[in-house]
Coordinates of C-alpha atoms and ligand atoms in Angstrom, one line a residue:
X87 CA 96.8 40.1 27.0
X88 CA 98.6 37.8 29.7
X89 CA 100.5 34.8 29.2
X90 CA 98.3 31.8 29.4
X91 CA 100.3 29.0 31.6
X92 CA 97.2 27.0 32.8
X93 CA 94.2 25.9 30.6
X94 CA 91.0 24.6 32.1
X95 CA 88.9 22.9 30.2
X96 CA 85.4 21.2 30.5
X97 CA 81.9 19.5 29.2
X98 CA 78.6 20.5 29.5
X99 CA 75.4 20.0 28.1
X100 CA 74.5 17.1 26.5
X101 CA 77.5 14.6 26.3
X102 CA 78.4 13.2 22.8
X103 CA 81.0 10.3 22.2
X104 CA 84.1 11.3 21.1
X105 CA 84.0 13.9 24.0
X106 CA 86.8 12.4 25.9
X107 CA 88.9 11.7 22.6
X108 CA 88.8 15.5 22.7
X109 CA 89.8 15.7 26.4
X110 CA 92.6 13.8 25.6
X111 CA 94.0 16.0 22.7
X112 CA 93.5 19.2 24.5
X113 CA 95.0 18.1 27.3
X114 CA 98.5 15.9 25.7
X115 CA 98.4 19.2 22.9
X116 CA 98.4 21.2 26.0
X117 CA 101.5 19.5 27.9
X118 CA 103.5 19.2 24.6
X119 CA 103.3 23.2 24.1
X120 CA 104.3 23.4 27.9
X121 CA 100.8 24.4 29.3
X122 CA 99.3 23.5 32.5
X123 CA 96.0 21.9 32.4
X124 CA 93.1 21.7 35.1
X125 CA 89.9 19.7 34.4
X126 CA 86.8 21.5 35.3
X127 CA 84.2 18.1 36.1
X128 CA 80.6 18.2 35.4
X129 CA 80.7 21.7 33.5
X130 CA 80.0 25.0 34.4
X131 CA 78.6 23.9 37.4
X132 CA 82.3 22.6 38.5
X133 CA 83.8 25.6 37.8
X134 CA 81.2 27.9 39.9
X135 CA 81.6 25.2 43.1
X136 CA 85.9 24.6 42.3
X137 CA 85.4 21.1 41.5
X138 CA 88.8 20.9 39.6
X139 CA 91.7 18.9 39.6
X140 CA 95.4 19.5 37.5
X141 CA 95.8 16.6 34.8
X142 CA 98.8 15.4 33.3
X143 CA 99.1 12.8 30.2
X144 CA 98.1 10.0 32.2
X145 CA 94.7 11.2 33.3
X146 CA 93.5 11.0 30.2
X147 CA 95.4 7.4 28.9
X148 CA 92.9 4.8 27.7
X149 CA 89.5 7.0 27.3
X150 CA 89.7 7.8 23.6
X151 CA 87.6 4.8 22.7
X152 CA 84.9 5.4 25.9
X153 CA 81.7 7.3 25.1
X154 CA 80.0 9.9 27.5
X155 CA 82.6 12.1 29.2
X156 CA 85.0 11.3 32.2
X157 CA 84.5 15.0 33.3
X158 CA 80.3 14.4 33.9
X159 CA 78.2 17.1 32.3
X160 CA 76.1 19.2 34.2
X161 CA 73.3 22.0 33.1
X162 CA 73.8 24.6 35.1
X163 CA 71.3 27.5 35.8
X164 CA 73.6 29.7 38.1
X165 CA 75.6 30.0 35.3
X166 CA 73.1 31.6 33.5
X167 CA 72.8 34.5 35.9
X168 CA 75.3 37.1 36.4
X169 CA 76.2 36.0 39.7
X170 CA 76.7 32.7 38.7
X171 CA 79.4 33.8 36.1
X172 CA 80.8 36.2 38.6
X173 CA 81.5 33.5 40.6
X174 CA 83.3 30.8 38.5
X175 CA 85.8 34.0 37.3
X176 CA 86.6 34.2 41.0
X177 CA 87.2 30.3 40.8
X178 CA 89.3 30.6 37.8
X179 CA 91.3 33.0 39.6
X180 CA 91.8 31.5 42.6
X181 CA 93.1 28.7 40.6
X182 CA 95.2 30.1 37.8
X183 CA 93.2 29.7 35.2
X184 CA 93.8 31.6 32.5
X185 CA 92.1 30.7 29.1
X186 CA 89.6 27.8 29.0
X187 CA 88.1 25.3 26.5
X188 CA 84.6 24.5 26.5
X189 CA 83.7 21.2 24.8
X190 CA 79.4 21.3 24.3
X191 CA 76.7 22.3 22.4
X192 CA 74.8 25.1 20.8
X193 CA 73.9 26.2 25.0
X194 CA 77.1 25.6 26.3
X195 CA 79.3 28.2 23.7
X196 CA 75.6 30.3 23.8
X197 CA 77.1 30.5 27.6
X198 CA 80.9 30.8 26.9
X199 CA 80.2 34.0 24.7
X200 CA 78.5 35.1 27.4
X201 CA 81.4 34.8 29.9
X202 CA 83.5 36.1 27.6
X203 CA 81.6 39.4 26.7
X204 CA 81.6 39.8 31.0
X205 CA 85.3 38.9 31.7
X206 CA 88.6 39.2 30.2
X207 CA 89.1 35.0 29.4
X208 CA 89.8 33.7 25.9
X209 CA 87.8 30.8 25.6
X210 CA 88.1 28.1 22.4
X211 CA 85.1 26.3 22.3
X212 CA 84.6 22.4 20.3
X213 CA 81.2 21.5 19.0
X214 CA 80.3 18.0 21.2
X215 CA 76.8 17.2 19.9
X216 CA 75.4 14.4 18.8
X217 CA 73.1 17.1 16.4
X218 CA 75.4 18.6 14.1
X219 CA 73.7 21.9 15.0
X220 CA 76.3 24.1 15.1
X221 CA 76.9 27.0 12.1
X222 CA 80.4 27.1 10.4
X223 CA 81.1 23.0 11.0
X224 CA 80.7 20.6 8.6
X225 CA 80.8 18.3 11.7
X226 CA 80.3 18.1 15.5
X227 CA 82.2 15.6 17.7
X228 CA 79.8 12.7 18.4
X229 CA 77.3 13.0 14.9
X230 CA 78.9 10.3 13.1
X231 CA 78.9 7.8 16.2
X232 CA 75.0 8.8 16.4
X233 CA 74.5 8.1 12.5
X234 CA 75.7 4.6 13.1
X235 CA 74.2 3.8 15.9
X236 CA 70.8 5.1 13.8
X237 CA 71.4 2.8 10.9
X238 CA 72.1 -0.1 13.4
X239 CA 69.0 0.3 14.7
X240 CA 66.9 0.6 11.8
X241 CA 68.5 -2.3 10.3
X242 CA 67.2 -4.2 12.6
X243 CA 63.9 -2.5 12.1
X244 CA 63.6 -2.9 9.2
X245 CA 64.1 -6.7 9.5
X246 CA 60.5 -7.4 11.2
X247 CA 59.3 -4.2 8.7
X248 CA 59.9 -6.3 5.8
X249 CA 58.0 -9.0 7.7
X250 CA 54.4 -6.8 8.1
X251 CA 52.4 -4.5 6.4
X252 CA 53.1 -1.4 8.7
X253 CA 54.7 2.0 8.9
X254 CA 57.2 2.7 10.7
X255 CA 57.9 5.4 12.4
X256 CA 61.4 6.1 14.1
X257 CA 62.1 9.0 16.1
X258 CA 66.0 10.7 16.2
X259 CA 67.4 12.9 18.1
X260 CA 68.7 16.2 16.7
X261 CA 66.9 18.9 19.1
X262 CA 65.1 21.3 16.4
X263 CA 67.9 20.4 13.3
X264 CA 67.1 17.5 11.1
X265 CA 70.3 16.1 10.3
X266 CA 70.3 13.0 12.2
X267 CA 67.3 11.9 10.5
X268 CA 68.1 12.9 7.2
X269 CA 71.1 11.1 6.5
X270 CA 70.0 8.3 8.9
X271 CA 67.2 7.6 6.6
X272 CA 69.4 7.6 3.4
X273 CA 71.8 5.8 5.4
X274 CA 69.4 3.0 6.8
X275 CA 67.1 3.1 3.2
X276 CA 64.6 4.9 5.2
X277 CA 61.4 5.9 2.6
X278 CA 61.7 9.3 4.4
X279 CA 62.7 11.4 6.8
X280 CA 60.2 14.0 8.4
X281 CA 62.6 16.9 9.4
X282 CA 61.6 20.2 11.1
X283 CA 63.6 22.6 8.5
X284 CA 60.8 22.1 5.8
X285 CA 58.1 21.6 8.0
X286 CA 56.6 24.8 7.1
X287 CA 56.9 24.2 3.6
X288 CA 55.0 20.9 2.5
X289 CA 53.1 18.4 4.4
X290 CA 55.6 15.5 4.7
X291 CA 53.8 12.8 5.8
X292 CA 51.2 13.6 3.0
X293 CA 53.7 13.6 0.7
X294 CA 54.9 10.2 2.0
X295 CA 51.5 9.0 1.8
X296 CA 51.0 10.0 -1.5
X297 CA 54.3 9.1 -2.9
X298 CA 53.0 5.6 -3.2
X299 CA 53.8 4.0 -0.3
X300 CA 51.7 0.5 -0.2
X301 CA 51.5 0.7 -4.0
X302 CA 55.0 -1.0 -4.6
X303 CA 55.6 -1.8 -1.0
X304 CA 54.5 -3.8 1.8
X305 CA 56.2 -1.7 4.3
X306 CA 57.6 1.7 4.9
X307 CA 59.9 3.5 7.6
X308 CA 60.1 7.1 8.2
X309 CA 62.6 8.9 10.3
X310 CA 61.0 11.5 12.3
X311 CA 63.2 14.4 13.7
X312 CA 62.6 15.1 17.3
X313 CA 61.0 18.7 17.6
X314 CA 58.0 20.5 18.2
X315 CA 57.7 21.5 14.9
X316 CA 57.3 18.1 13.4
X317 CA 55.4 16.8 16.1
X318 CA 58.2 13.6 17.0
X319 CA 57.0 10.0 16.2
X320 CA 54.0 10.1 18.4
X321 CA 52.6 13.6 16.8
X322 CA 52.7 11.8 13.5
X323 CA 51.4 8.5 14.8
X324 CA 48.4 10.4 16.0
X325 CA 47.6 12.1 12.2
X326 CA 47.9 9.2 10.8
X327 CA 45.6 7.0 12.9
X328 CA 43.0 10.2 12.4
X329 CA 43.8 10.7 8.9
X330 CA 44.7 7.3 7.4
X331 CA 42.7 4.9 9.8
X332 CA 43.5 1.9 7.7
X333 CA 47.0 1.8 7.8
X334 CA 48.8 0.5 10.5
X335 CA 51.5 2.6 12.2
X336 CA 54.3 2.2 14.8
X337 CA 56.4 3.9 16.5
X338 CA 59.7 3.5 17.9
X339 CA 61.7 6.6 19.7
X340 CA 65.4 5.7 19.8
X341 CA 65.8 8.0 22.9
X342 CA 68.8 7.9 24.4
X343 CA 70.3 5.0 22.6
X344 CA 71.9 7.3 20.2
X345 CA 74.1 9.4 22.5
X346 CA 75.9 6.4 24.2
X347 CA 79.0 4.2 22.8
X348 CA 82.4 3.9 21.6
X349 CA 82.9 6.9 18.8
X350 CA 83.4 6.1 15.4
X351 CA 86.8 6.2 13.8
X352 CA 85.6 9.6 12.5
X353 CA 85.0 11.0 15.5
X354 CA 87.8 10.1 17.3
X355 CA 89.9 11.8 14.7
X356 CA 87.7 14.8 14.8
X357 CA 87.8 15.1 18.2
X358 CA 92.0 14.6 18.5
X359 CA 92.5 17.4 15.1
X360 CA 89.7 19.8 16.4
X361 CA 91.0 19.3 20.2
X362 CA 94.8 20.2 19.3
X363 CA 93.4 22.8 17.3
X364 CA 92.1 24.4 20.1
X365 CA 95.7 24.8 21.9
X366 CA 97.0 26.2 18.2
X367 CA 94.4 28.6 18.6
X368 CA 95.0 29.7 21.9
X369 CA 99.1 29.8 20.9
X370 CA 97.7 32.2 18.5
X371 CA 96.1 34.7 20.2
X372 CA 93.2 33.2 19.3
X373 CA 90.0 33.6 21.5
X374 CA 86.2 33.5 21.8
X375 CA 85.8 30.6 18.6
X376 CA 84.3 27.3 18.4
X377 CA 87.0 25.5 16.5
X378 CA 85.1 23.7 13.3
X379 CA 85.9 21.7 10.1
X380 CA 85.2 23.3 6.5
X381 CA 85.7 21.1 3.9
X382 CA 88.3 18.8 5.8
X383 CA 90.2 22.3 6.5
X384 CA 90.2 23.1 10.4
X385 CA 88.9 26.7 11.2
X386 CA 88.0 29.2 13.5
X387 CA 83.9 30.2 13.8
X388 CA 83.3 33.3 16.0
X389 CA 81.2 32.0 18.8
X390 CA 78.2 34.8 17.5
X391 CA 78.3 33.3 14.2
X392 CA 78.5 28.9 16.1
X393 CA 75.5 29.2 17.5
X394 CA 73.2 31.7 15.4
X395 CA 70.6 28.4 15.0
X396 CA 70.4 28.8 10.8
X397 CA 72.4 26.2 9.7
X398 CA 71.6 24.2 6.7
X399 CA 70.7 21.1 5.9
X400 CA 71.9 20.2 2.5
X401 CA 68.8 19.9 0.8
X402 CA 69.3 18.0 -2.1
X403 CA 69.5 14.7 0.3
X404 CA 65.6 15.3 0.4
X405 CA 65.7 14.6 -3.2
X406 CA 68.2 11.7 -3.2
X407 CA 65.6 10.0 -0.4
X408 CA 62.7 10.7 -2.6
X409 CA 64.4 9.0 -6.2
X410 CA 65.5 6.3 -4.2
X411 CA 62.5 5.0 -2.4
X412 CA 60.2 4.7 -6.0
Ligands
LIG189 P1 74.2 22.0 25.0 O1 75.5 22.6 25.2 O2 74.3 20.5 24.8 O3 73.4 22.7 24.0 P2 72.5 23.2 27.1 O4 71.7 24.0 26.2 O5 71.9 22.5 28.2 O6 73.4 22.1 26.4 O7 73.6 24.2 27.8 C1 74.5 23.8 28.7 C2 74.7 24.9 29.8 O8 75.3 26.0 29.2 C3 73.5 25.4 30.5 O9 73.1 24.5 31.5 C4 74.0 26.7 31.0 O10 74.7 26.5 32.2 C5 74.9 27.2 29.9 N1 74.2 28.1 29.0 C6 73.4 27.9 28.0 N2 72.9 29.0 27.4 C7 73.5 30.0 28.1 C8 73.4 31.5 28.1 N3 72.7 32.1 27.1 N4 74.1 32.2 29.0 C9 74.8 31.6 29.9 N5 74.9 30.2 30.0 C10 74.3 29.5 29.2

């Protein structure tokens, strides 16, 4: 393999605070082990049309408490075509580019071990996504901020809940994984949280509605998991206008409030330790893994293995929600 002297390294897909506290570690990690580093802006899409520029320390001083990304993020379709990805190697040649980190989600590594089944590149990828989607992390980079700024929001919720007789229904974000919701609603002392991995399993909001809601209460929230499968906020909303006609039901969809703001603590020290991880990685030899964290321990998760769409939620938070909303 040749000597890597110049590391480029990007964002794409969705951004997720605490992206640019990773930024900031690959890139001082980088200098300190006597790398080059050129910034690839607004993701693949930069690196197919050469929008890059060389960064030293300073270019990344004072961004470790901003959310979004300083790089912009881009989806990119070319990318997903051969030609696309035969371009941005030409771009990486023509600027000395010799190993690259990819900060993104579930489709942005999806698209790095793509590249790197085509080309000869080792490429560390870091799991940026507010979802916590990605297989062989206990964390991504930006789930924790999300998980506060859910609880902040249904606190305040829950302030004109307590006032009414109503349901509340909250969507999260999460794409088709319901960890946002579920510890958001144990977080927040949501009654429940309606999340697509048991969808197929048991009727949730039947077993919401039958848990005794309105017995003991005069109010109730729900966190409902965006996705198809459980319908979001406004699929259940509908059943339970058709189904339950008396009781009165409202829906709020956080949206896009949840991927903005200053990371947490935890995510900023995430994003540093997983972000000079990826330059021990590539000092090693190491390439084509998503850096992740196991049990506080950093390590290295094939890219096949990141983003095979299976992982877990830990399932006996379902039954903490349901003992602690008798
Ligand atoms: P995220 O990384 O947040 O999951 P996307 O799913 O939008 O975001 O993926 C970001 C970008 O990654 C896409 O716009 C595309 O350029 C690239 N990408 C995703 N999947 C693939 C793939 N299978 N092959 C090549 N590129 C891909």
């Amino acid at each position: 393999m040749a000597k890597i002297k110049t590391i480029g390294v990007l964002t794409s897909g969705g951004d997720a605070p605490g992206m640019n506290a990773a930024l900031r570690a690959i890139t001082r990690s980088a200098i300190y082990s006597g790398f080059n580093v050129k910034a690839i802006y607004r993701g693949y899409r930069g690196l197919i049309t050469n929008e890059i520029v060389e960064f030293k320390t300073q270019n990344v001083s004072n961004i470790v408490q901003q959310g979004g990304t300083i790089l912009k993020t881009a989806r990119c379709k070319e990318f997903t075509t051969p030609e696309g990805r035969q371009q941005a190697y030409e771009v990486m040649r023509k600027q000395e580019i010799d190993a690259l980190v990819v900060i993104g989600g579930d489709g942005s590594l999806s698209g790095a071990r793509q590249f790197a089944s085509e080309f000869d590149v080792p490429i560390v990828g870091l799991p940026g996504t507010i979802d916590n989607d990605l297989y062989g992390t206990d964390h991504t980079i930006g789930y924790d901020t999300a998980l506060n700024t859910i609880m902040w929001c249904v606190d305040r919720i829950r302030d004109t809940a307590t006032s009414h007789e109503r349901l509340f229904i909250i969507e999260v974000m999460g794409r088709n994984a319901g960890f946002l919701a579920l510890n958001g609603a144990i977080a927040s002392g949501a009654e429940a949280a309606i999340i697509p991995e048991i969808s197929t399993e048991v009727d949730q909001l039947k077993e919401l509605i039958q848990s005794g809601f309105r017995k003991s209460k005069n109010s109730s929230i729900v966190l409902v998991a965006e996705s198809p499968v459980t319908g979001g906020a406004m699929g259940i909303a509908e059943r339970v206008r058709t189904e339950y006609p008396d009781m009165d039901a409202r829906v709020t969809i956080l949206g896009h409030l949840q991927r903005g703001g200053s990371p947490t603590a935890q995510d900023r020290i995430l994003a540093s330790r997983m972000g000079a991880a990826a330059i021990d990685a590539l000092l090693e030899g190491q390439r084509n893994v998503m850096i992740g964290d196991s049990n506080d321990e950093i390590v290295y998760v094939p890219f096949s293995k990141a983003v095979r769409k299976d992982k877990q939620v830990d399932r006996s938070l379902l039954e903490i929600l349901r003992r602690l909303s008798v």
